[in-house]
Short mmCIF file of C-alpha atoms in Angstrom, two decimals:
data_model
loop_
_atom_site.label_atom_id
_atom_site.label_comp_id
_atom_site.label_asym_id
_atom_site.label_seq_id
_atom_site.Cartn_x
_atom_site.Cartn_y
_atom_site.Cartn_z
CA MET A 23 0.00 0.00 0.00
CA VAL A 24 1.22 3.51 -0.83
CA SER A 25 2.39 5.66 2.08
CA PHE A 26 2.43 9.45 2.21
CA VAL A 27 4.02 12.19 4.30
CA CYS A 28 2.04 15.30 5.29
CA ASN A 29 4.07 18.32 4.14
CA ALA A 30 2.53 20.48 6.88
CA CYS A 31 3.22 18.35 9.99
CA GLN A 32 5.54 15.63 8.63
CA GLU A 33 3.30 12.78 9.81
CA THR A 34 3.58 9.51 7.85
CA LEU A 35 0.22 8.07 6.82
CA LYS A 36 -1.25 5.21 4.85
CA LYS A 37 -3.62 6.14 2.05
CA PRO A 38 -6.92 5.31 3.86
CA LYS A 39 -6.05 7.77 6.66
CA LEU A 40 -5.34 10.75 4.36
CA ASP A 41 -8.90 12.10 4.16
CA MET A 42 -9.23 12.16 7.95
CA HIS A 43 -5.83 13.80 8.30
CA ALA A 44 -6.64 16.43 5.66
CA ASN A 45 -9.69 17.47 7.71
CA ARG A 46 -7.59 17.74 10.86
CA CYS A 47 -4.40 19.32 9.47
CA HIS A 48 -5.29 22.52 7.61
CA TYR A 49 -3.33 23.40 4.45
CA ALA A 50 -2.12 19.81 4.25
CA SER A 51 -0.49 18.57 1.08
CA PHE A 52 1.03 15.15 0.78
CA SER A 53 4.13 13.57 -0.76
CA CYS A 54 4.41 9.94 -1.78
CA ILE A 55 7.24 8.25 0.13
CA ASP A 56 8.16 5.95 -2.75
CA CYS A 57 8.24 8.35 -5.72
CA SER A 58 8.50 11.74 -3.90
CA VAL A 59 5.69 13.34 -5.92
CA ASP A 60 3.76 16.17 -4.23
CA PHE A 61 -0.04 16.06 -4.26
CA THR A 62 -2.26 19.06 -3.53
CA GLY A 63 -5.93 18.96 -2.71
CA THR A 64 -7.35 15.46 -3.11
CA SER A 65 -5.21 14.44 -6.09
CA TYR A 66 -3.59 11.77 -3.89
CA ARG A 67 -6.74 9.67 -4.30
CA GLN A 68 -5.76 8.71 -7.87
CA HIS A 69 -2.26 7.67 -6.79
CA THR A 70 -2.72 3.95 -6.25
CA SER A 71 0.76 2.74 -7.19
CA CYS A 72 3.92 4.46 -8.30
CA ILE A 73 6.69 1.88 -8.47
CA SER A 74 6.48 -1.86 -8.28
CA GLU A 75 7.55 -3.78 -5.21
CA ALA A 76 10.34 -5.30 -7.26
CA GLU A 77 11.72 -1.84 -8.05
CA LYS A 78 11.36 -0.79 -4.44
CA TYR A 79 13.06 -3.78 -2.83
CA GLU A 80 15.53 -4.85 -5.52
CA GLY A 81 16.85 -1.32 -6.05
CA LYS A 82 19.81 -1.33 -8.46
CA LEU A 83 19.37 -5.03 -9.14
CA TYR A 84 15.92 -4.50 -10.67
CA LYS A 85 15.80 -5.24 -14.39
CA LYS A 86 13.35 -3.22 -16.41
CA GLY A 87 13.03 -5.97 -19.00
CA LYS A 88 10.13 -7.46 -17.08
CA GLN A 89 7.14 -5.18 -17.50
CA SER A 90 4.71 -5.73 -14.68
CA ALA A 91 1.03 -4.81 -14.62
CA GLN A 92 1.76 -2.27 -11.89
CA GLN A 93 3.69 0.22 -13.98
CA LYS A 94 3.89 3.86 -13.13
CA PRO A 95 0.74 5.45 -14.56
CA SER A 96 1.33 7.91 -17.38
CA ASN A 97 -0.98 10.49 -15.86
CA THR A 98 0.94 10.71 -12.58
CA PRO A 99 0.44 14.16 -11.07
CA LYS A 100 3.42 16.46 -11.45
CA SER A 101 5.26 17.92 -8.52
CA THR A 102 4.39 21.47 -7.52
CA VAL A 103 7.68 22.76 -8.92
CA ASP A 104 6.99 21.10 -12.29
CA GLN A 105 3.49 22.58 -12.36
CA LEU A 106 4.79 26.10 -11.61
CA THR A 107 7.55 25.77 -14.20
CA ALA A 108 5.05 24.66 -16.84
CA ARG A 109 2.74 27.56 -15.98
CA ALA A 110 5.62 30.07 -16.21
CA GLN A 111 6.60 28.71 -19.63
CA GLN A 112 3.00 28.90 -20.77
CA LEU A 113 2.73 32.55 -19.69
CA ALA A 114 6.07 33.40 -21.30
CA SER A 115 5.02 31.85 -24.60
CA HIS A 116 1.70 33.74 -24.44
CA GLU A 117 3.52 37.06 -23.96
CA THR A 118 5.92 36.44 -26.83
CA SER A 119 3.13 35.32 -29.16
CA GLU A 120 1.50 38.75 -28.96
CA SER A 121 2.62 40.73 -31.98
CA PRO A 122 4.37 44.05 -31.50
CA ALA A 123 2.31 47.15 -32.17
CA SER A 124 2.10 48.22 -35.78
CA PRO A 125 3.19 51.77 -36.74
CA LYS A 126 -0.47 52.82 -37.12
CA LYS A 127 -1.28 51.44 -33.68
CA ARG A 128 1.72 53.23 -32.16
CA LYS A 129 0.59 56.51 -33.72
CA SER A 130 -2.90 56.10 -32.30
CA GLU A 131 -1.40 55.33 -28.87
CA GLU A 132 0.74 58.46 -29.11
CA ALA A 133 -2.36 60.44 -30.08
CA ASN A 134 -4.11 59.06 -27.00
CA GLY A 135 -1.09 60.15 -24.94
CA SER A 136 -1.49 63.71 -26.17
CA SER A 137 -5.19 63.61 -25.33
CA ASP A 138 -4.19 62.68 -21.75
CA LYS A 139 -2.69 66.13 -21.45
CA LYS A 140 -6.02 67.59 -22.51
CA LYS A 141 -7.78 65.46 -19.90
CA LYS A 142 -5.47 66.79 -17.19
CA SER A 143 -6.21 70.34 -18.24
CA ALA A 144 -9.93 69.50 -18.09
CA TRP A 145 -9.38 68.38 -14.48
CA ASP A 146 -7.42 71.54 -13.73
CA SER A 147 -10.32 73.67 -14.97
CA THR A 148 -12.81 72.05 -12.55
CA ASP A 149 -13.48 73.57 -9.15
CA ILE A 150 -11.96 71.63 -6.29
CA SER A 151 -13.54 71.41 -2.87
CA ASP A 152 -11.86 72.64 0.29
CA ASN A 153 -12.96 69.35 1.89
CA ALA A 154 -10.20 66.81 1.15
CA THR A 155 -12.58 63.83 1.12
CA THR A 156 -14.93 65.49 -1.38
CA ALA A 157 -11.99 66.53 -3.57
CA MET A 158 -10.63 62.97 -3.50
CA THR A 159 -14.07 61.50 -4.29
CA ASN A 160 -14.30 63.75 -7.35
CA ALA A 161 -10.77 62.79 -8.39
CA ILE A 162 -11.62 59.08 -8.10
CA ALA A 163 -14.73 59.57 -10.24
CA TYR A 164 -12.70 61.54 -12.80
CA VAL A 165 -9.92 58.96 -13.10
CA THR A 166 -12.30 55.99 -13.33
CA GLN A 167 -14.31 57.74 -16.06
CA THR A 168 -11.33 58.87 -18.14
CA GLU A 169 -9.18 55.77 -17.57
CA PRO A 170 -11.53 52.87 -16.79
CA ARG A 171 -8.80 50.20 -16.91
CA THR A 172 -6.68 51.78 -14.17
CA GLU A 173 -5.25 49.31 -11.66
CA PHE A 174 -6.20 49.86 -8.02
CA ALA A 175 -2.63 50.74 -6.92
CA ASP A 176 -2.33 53.26 -9.76
CA LEU A 177 -5.73 54.74 -8.94
CA LYS A 178 -4.53 55.96 -5.56
CA LYS A 179 -1.35 57.46 -6.99
CA LYS A 180 -3.18 59.25 -9.80
CA CYS A 181 -5.91 60.60 -7.53
CA VAL A 182 -3.45 61.88 -4.94
CA LYS A 183 -1.47 63.58 -7.71
CA LEU A 184 -4.61 65.17 -9.22
CA VAL A 185 -5.77 66.54 -5.87
CA THR A 186 -2.37 67.87 -4.74
CA LYS A 187 -1.32 69.34 -8.11
CA HIS A 188 -4.64 71.08 -8.83
CA PRO A 189 -4.14 74.85 -9.19
CA GLN A 190 -6.79 75.63 -6.55
CA SER A 191 -5.75 72.86 -4.15
CA LYS A 192 -4.81 73.55 -0.57
CA HIS A 193 -4.44 69.85 0.28
CA SER A 194 -1.12 68.26 1.18
CA LYS A 195 -0.02 64.88 -0.15
CA SER A 196 -0.36 63.28 3.28
CA ASP A 197 -3.93 64.64 3.66
CA ALA A 198 -4.86 63.29 0.23
CA LYS A 199 -3.41 59.85 0.99
CA SER A 200 -5.14 59.66 4.37
CA VAL A 201 -8.63 60.35 2.95
CA PHE A 202 -8.33 58.10 -0.14
CA ASP A 203 -9.89 55.00 1.44
CA GLN A 204 -12.82 56.93 2.89
CA ALA A 205 -13.34 58.78 -0.41
CA LEU A 206 -13.29 55.52 -2.36
CA VAL A 207 -15.99 54.06 -0.11
CA GLU A 208 -18.10 57.22 -0.51
CA ALA A 209 -17.64 57.12 -4.29
CA LEU A 210 -18.68 53.46 -4.44
CA VAL A 211 -21.68 53.92 -2.14
CA GLY A 212 -22.75 57.12 -3.89
CA GLY A 213 -22.66 55.42 -7.29
CA LYS A 214 -20.00 57.74 -8.71
CA VAL A 215 -17.67 54.79 -9.33
CA VAL A 216 -18.30 51.26 -10.56
CA LEU A 217 -15.38 48.85 -10.22
CA THR A 218 -14.86 46.11 -12.76
CA THR A 219 -12.62 43.09 -12.49
CA SER A 220 -10.44 41.80 -15.27
CA LYS A 221 -10.14 38.10 -16.01
CA SER A 222 -6.72 36.71 -15.20
CA THR A 223 -5.08 34.18 -17.46
#
């Protein structure tokens, strides 16, 4: 029977005891003692045999000429490191498969960059509140409307910059940063901002 080691608490267990142990030991993942393959979740259930008893006990004397019925299954789960390496290669190949921007596309992107300057001047022409929270709420609404695909971390930086660099602003950078969270909640509750999530690959 196949034996496993819990990677969380290092307890050695037989296969029938794994489900009980997984309920008791949170974040448990298991490694097969014989073949040293890591199993996450309940993938250990499919691991019925990994190497034959002859391979295990004969060691270097084992001859592979005799093919037994208990061969290593071809769909053996990969180790965690192998899975992460495969995922990294998959992402790298996806990034390189994207074609570089054509000259027309670059020109349109540059044109959009020049329109960003116009957007900033549109923000500068708006009246800004003396209340830092209200000013930040308006900045959040402005950024999310003009740049809807802004990442959350960038949103805070852009809004703080808009509020502090506004010609009529009397707010310091530290004041703007301290009211950002409250202003974001007010903008969400007030319906000025709608957040969208992007699908990750």
